[in-house]
mmCIF file of C-alpha atoms in Angstrom:
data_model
loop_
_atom_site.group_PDB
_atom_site.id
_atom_site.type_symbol
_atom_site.label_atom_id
_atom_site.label_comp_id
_atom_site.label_asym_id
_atom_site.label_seq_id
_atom_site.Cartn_x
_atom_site.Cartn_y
_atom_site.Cartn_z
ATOM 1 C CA UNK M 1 0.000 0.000 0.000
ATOM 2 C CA UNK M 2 1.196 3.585 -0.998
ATOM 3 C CA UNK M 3 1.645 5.755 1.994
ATOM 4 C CA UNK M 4 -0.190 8.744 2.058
ATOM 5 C CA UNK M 5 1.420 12.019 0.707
ATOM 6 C CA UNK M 6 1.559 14.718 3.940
ATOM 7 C CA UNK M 7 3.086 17.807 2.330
ATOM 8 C CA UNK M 8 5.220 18.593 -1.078
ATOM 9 C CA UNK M 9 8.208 20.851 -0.733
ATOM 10 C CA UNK M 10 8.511 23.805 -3.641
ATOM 11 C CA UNK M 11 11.053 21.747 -5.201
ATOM 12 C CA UNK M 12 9.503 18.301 -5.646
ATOM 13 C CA UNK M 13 9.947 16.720 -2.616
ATOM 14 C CA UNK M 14 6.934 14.603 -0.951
ATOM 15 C CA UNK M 15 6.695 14.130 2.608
ATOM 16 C CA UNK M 16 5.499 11.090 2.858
ATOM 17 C CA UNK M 17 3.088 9.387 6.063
ATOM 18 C CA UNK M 18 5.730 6.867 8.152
ATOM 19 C CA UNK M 19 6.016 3.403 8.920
ATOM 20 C CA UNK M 20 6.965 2.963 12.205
ATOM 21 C CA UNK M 21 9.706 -0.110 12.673
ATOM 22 C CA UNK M 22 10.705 -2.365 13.863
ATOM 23 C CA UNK M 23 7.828 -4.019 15.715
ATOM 24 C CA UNK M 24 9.256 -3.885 19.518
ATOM 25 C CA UNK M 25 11.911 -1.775 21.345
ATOM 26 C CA UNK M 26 15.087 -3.911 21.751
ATOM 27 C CA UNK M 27 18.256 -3.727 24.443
ATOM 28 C CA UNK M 28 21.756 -3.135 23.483
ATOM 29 C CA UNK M 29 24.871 -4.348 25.416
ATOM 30 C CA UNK M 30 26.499 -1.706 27.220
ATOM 31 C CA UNK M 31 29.163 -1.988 30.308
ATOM 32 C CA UNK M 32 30.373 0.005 32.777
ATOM 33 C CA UNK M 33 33.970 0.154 32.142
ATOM 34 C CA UNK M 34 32.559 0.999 28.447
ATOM 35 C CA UNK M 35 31.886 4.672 30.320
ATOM 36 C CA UNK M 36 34.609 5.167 32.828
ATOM 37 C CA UNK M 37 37.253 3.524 34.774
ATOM 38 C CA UNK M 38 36.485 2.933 38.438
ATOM 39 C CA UNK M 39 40.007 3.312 39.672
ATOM 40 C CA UNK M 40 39.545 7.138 37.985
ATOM 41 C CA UNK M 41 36.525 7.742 39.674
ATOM 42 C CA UNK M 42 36.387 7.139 43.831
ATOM 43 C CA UNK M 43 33.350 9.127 44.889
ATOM 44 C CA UNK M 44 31.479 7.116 47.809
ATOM 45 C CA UNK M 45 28.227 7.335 48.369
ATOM 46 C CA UNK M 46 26.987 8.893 51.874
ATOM 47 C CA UNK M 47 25.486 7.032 54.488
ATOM 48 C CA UNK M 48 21.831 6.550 54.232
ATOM 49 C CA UNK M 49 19.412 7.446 57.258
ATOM 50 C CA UNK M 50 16.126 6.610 56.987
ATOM 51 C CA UNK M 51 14.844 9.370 58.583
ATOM 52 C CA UNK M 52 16.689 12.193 56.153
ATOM 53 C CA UNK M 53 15.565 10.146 53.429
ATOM 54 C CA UNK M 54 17.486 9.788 49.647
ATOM 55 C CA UNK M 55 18.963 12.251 48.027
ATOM 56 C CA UNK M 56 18.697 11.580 43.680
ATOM 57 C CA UNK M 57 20.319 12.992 41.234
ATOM 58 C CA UNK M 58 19.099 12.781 37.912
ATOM 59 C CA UNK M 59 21.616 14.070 35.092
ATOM 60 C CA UNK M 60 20.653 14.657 31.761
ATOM 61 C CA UNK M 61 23.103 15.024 29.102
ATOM 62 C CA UNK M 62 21.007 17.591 27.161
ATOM 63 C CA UNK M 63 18.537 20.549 27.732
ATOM 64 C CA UNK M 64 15.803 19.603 25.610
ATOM 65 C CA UNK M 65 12.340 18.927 27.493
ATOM 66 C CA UNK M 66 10.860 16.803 25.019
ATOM 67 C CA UNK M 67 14.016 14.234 25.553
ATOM 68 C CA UNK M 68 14.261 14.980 29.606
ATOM 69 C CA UNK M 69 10.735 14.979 30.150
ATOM 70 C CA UNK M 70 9.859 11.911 29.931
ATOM 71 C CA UNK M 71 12.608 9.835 31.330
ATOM 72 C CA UNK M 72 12.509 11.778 34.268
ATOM 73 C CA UNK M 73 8.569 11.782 35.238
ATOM 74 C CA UNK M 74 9.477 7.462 34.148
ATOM 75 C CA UNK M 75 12.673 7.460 36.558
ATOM 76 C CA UNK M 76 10.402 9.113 39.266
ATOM 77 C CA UNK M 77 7.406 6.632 38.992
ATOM 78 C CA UNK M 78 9.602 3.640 38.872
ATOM 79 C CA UNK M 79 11.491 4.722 42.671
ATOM 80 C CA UNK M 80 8.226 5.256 43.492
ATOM 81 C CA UNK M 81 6.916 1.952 42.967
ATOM 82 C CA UNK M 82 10.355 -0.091 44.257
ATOM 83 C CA UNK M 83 10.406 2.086 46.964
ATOM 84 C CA UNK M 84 7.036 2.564 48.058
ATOM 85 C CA UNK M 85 5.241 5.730 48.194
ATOM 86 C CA UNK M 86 6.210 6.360 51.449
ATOM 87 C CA UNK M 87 9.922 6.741 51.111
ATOM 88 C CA UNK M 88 11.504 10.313 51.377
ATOM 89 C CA UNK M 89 13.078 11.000 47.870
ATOM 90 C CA UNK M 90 14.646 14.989 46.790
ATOM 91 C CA UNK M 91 15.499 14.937 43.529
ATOM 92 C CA UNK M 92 17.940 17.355 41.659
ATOM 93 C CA UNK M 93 18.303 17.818 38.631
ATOM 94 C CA UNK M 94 21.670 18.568 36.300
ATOM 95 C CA UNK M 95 21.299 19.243 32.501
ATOM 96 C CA UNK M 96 24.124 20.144 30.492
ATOM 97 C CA UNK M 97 24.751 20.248 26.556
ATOM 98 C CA UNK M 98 27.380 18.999 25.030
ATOM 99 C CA UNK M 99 28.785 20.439 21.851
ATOM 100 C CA UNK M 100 30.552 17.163 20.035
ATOM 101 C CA UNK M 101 29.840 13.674 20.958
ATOM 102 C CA UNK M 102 32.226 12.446 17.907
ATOM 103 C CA UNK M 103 29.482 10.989 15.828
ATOM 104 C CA UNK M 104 28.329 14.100 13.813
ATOM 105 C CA UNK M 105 24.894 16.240 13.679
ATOM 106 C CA UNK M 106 23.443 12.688 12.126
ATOM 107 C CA UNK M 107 24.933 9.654 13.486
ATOM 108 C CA UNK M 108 24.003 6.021 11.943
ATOM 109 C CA UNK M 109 23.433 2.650 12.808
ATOM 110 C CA UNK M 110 25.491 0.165 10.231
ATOM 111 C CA UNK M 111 26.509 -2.788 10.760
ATOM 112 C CA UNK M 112 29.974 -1.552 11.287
ATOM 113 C CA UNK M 113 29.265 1.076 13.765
ATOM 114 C CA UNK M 114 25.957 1.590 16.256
ATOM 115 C CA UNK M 115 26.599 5.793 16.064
ATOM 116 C CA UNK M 116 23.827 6.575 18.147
ATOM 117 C CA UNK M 117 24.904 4.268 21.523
ATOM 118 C CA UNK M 118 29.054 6.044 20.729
ATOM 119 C CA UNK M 119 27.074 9.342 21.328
ATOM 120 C CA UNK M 120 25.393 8.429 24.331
ATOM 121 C CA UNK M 121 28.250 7.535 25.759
ATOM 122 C CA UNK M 122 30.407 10.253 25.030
ATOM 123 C CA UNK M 123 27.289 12.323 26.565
ATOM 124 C CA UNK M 124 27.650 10.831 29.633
ATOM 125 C CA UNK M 125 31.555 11.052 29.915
ATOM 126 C CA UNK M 126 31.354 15.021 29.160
ATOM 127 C CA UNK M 127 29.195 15.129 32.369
ATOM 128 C CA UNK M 128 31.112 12.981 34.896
ATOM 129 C CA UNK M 129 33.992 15.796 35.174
ATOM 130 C CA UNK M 130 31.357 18.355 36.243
ATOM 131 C CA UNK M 131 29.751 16.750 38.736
ATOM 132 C CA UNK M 132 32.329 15.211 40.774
ATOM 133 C CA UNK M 133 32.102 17.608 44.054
ATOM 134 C CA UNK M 134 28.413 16.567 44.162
ATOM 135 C CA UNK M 135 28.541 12.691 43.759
ATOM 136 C CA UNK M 136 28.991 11.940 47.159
ATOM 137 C CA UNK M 137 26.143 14.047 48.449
ATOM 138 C CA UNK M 138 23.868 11.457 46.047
ATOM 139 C CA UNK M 139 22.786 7.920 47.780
ATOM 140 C CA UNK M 140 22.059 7.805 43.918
ATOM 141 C CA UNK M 141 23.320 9.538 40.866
ATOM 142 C CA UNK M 142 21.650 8.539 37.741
ATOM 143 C CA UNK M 143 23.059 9.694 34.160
ATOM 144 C CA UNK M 144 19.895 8.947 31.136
ATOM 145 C CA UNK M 145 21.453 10.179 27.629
ATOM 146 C CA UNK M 146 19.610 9.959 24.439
ATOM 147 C CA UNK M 147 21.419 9.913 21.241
ATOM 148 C CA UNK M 148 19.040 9.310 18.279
ATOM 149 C CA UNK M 149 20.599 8.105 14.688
ATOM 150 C CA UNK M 150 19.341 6.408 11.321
ATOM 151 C CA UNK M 151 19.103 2.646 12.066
ATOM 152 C CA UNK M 152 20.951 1.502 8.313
ATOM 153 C CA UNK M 153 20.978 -2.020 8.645
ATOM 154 C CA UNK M 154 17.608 -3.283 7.283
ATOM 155 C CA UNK M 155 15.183 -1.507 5.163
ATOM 156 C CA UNK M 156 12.768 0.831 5.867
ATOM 157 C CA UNK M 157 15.719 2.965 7.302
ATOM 158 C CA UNK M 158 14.151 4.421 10.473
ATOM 159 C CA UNK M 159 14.932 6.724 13.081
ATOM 160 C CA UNK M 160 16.071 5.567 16.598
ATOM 161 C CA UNK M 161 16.517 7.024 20.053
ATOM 162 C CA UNK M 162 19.165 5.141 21.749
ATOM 163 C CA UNK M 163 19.220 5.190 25.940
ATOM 164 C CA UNK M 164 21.633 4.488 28.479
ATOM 165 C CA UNK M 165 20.948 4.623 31.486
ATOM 166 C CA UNK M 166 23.708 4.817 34.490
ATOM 167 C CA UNK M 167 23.576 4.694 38.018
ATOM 168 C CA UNK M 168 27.014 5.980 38.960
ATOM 169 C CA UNK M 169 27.621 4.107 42.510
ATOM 170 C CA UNK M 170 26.177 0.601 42.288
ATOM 171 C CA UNK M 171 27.669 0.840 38.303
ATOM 172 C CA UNK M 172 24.240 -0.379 36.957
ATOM 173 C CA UNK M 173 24.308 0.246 33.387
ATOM 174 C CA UNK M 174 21.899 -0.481 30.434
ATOM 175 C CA UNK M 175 20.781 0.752 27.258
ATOM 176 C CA UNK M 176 18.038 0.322 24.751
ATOM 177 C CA UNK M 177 16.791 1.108 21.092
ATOM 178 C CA UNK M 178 13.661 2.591 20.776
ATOM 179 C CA UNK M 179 11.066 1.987 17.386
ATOM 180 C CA UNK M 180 10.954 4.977 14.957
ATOM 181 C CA UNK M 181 9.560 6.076 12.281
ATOM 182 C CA UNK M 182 10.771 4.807 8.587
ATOM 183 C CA UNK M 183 13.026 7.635 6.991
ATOM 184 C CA UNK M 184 12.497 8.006 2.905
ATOM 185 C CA UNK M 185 15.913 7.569 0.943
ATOM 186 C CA UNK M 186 15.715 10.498 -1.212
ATOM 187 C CA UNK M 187 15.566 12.996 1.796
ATOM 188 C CA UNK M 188 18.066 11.455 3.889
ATOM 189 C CA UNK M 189 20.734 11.842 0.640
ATOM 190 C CA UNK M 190 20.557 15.089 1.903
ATOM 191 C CA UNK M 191 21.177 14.979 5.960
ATOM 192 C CA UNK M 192 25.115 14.343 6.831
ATOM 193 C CA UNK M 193 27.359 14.815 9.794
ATOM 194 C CA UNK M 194 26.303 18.779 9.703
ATOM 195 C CA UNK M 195 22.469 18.184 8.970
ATOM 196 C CA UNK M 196 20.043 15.819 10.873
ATOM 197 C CA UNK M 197 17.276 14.413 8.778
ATOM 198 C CA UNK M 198 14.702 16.470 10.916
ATOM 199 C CA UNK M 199 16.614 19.941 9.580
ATOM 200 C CA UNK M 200 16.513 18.664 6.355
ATOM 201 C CA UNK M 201 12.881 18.327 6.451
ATOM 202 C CA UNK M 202 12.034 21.606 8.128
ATOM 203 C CA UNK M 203 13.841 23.039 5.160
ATOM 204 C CA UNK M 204 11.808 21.403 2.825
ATOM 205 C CA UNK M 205 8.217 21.442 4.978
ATOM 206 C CA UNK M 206 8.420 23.935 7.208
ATOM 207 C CA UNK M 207 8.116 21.413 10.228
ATOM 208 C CA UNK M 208 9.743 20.781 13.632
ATOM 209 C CA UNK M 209 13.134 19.467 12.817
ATOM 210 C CA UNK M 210 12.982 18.128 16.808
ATOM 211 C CA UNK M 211 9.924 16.543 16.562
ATOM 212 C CA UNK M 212 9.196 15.794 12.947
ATOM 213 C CA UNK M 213 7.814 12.500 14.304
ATOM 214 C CA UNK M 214 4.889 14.050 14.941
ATOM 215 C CA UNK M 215 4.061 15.273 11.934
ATOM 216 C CA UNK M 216 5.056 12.078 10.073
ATOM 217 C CA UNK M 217 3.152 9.563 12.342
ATOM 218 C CA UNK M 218 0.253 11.862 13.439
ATOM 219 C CA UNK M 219 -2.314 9.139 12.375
ATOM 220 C CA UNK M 220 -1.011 6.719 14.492
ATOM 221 C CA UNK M 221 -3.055 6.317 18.283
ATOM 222 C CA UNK M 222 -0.148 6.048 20.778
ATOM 223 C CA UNK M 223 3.621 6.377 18.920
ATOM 224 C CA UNK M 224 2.680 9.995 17.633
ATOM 225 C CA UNK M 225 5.777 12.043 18.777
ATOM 226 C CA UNK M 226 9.564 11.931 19.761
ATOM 227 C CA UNK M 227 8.857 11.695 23.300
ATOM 228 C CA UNK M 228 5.581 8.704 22.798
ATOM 229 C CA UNK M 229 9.005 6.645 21.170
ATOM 230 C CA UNK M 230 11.502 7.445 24.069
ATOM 231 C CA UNK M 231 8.746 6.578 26.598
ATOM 232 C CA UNK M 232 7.848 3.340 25.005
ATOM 233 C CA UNK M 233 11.471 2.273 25.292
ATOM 234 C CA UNK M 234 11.853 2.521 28.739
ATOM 235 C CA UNK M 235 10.148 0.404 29.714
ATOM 236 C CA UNK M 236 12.258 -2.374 28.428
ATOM 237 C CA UNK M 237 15.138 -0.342 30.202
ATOM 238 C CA UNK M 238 15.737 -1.471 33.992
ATOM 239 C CA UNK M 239 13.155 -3.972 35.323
ATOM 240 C CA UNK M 240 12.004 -3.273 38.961
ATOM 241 C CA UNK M 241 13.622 -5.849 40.126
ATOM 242 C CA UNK M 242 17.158 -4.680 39.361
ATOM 243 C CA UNK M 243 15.806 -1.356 40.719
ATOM 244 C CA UNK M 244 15.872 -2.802 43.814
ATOM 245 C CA UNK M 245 19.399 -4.201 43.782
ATOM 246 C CA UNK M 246 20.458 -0.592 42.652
ATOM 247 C CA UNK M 247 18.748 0.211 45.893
ATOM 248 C CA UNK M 248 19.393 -2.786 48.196
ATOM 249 C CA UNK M 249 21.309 -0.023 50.777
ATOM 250 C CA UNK M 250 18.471 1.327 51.360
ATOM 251 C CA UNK M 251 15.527 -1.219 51.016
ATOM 252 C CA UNK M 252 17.219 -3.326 53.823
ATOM 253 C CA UNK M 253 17.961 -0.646 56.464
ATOM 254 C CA UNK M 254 16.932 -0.494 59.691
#
């Protein structure tokens, strides 16, 4: 079946409705030691008292709401329900941007190289330098980094969002690819390491280049925008289960 033609650029160009692929969210392997080097990094975390309660903090390797958003109000619900509702929890907050993650505007997902988990990475070890006089305030100190890129390997070429997630002081680390929306081969000729496929069509369309997912799968009931992917993913991300051994210093205290 054709899909159905959203918009046509002035020179030519249709912007066309998406598929959205693959048919689930998937995990990727991701270590530790893949983001830093314990014996460089020997922040403790501070003794827990029950009746202080925990101290979070949440970084976020970008500024953009429509990628923080969601993780956080997800992070937040999940404590909630490993912890129980009655457990103090103050959460902070620490966004920064980082400028070059080493994979280009546009990173891709080949079979030689999964761009998009590189960048997350890298996103994370920008941060860890800047927060090392708080760490050991934190009972925990999460890191959640989002790189998207073009998943190559298969057709329909789609685009991802790729999450790690990394709890710095029990060294719990995992990541996950999220579905996406197919990309059409003529308009991502033009995106490269300067120019994401979203700029490239809000050049040609006049659309969000953030959150051109929602103009591309606005038919569709629940996976309608950027941040319906990213929330769908997490929740193949950390089960509550290994919440609780992230936590086991506190859920066991007396």
């Amino acid at each position: 079946m054709a899909s159905r033609v959203l918009n046509t650029s002035q020179d030519g160009f249709n912007l066309l409705q998406a598929e959205i692929v693959p048919e689930e969210a998937s995990r990727f392997p991701i270590r530790a030691s893949e983001i830093f080097h314990s014996t460089s990094h020997r922040c403790v975390r501070p003794q827990y008292d029950p009746f202080d309660g925990l101290r979070v903090l949440v970084c976020f390797p970008s500024k953009k709401p429509l990628k923080n958003a969601p993780m956080l109000h997800w992070l937040q619900d999940l404590l909630r329900e490993t912890l129980g509702s009655s457990k103090k929890i103050t959460y902070d907050q620490f966004c920064y941007n980082v400028t070059d993650t080493g994979v280009g505007e546009q990173p891709f997902h080949s079979y030689r190289r999964h761009g998009g988990k590189v960048g997350a990475v890298q996103r994370i070890k920008k941060g860890l330098p800047e927060i090392q006089d708080m760490i050991s305030d934190y009972h925990a100190v999460f890191f959640m980094s989002v790189e998207s890129d073009i998943d190559t390997r298969d057709s329909p070429f789609f685009d991802k969002a790729n999450i790690i997630l990394f709890e710095y002081h029990s060294r719990y680390t995992a990541g996950v690819m999220s579905r996406g929306p197919s990309v059409q081969p003529e308009l991502l000729e033009l995106a490269s390491a300067e120019k994401t496929y979203g700029k490239v069509l809000a050049e040609k369309f006049g659309i969000p280049p953030d959150d051109w997912h929602a103009i591309v799968c606005k038919d569709q009931k629940r996976l309608n925008s950027r941040t319906a992917f990213i929330s769908d993913a997490l929740n193949l991300l950390i089960s509550r289960n290994q919440m609780e051994n992230v936590f086991a210093f506190c859920l066991y205290a007396r």
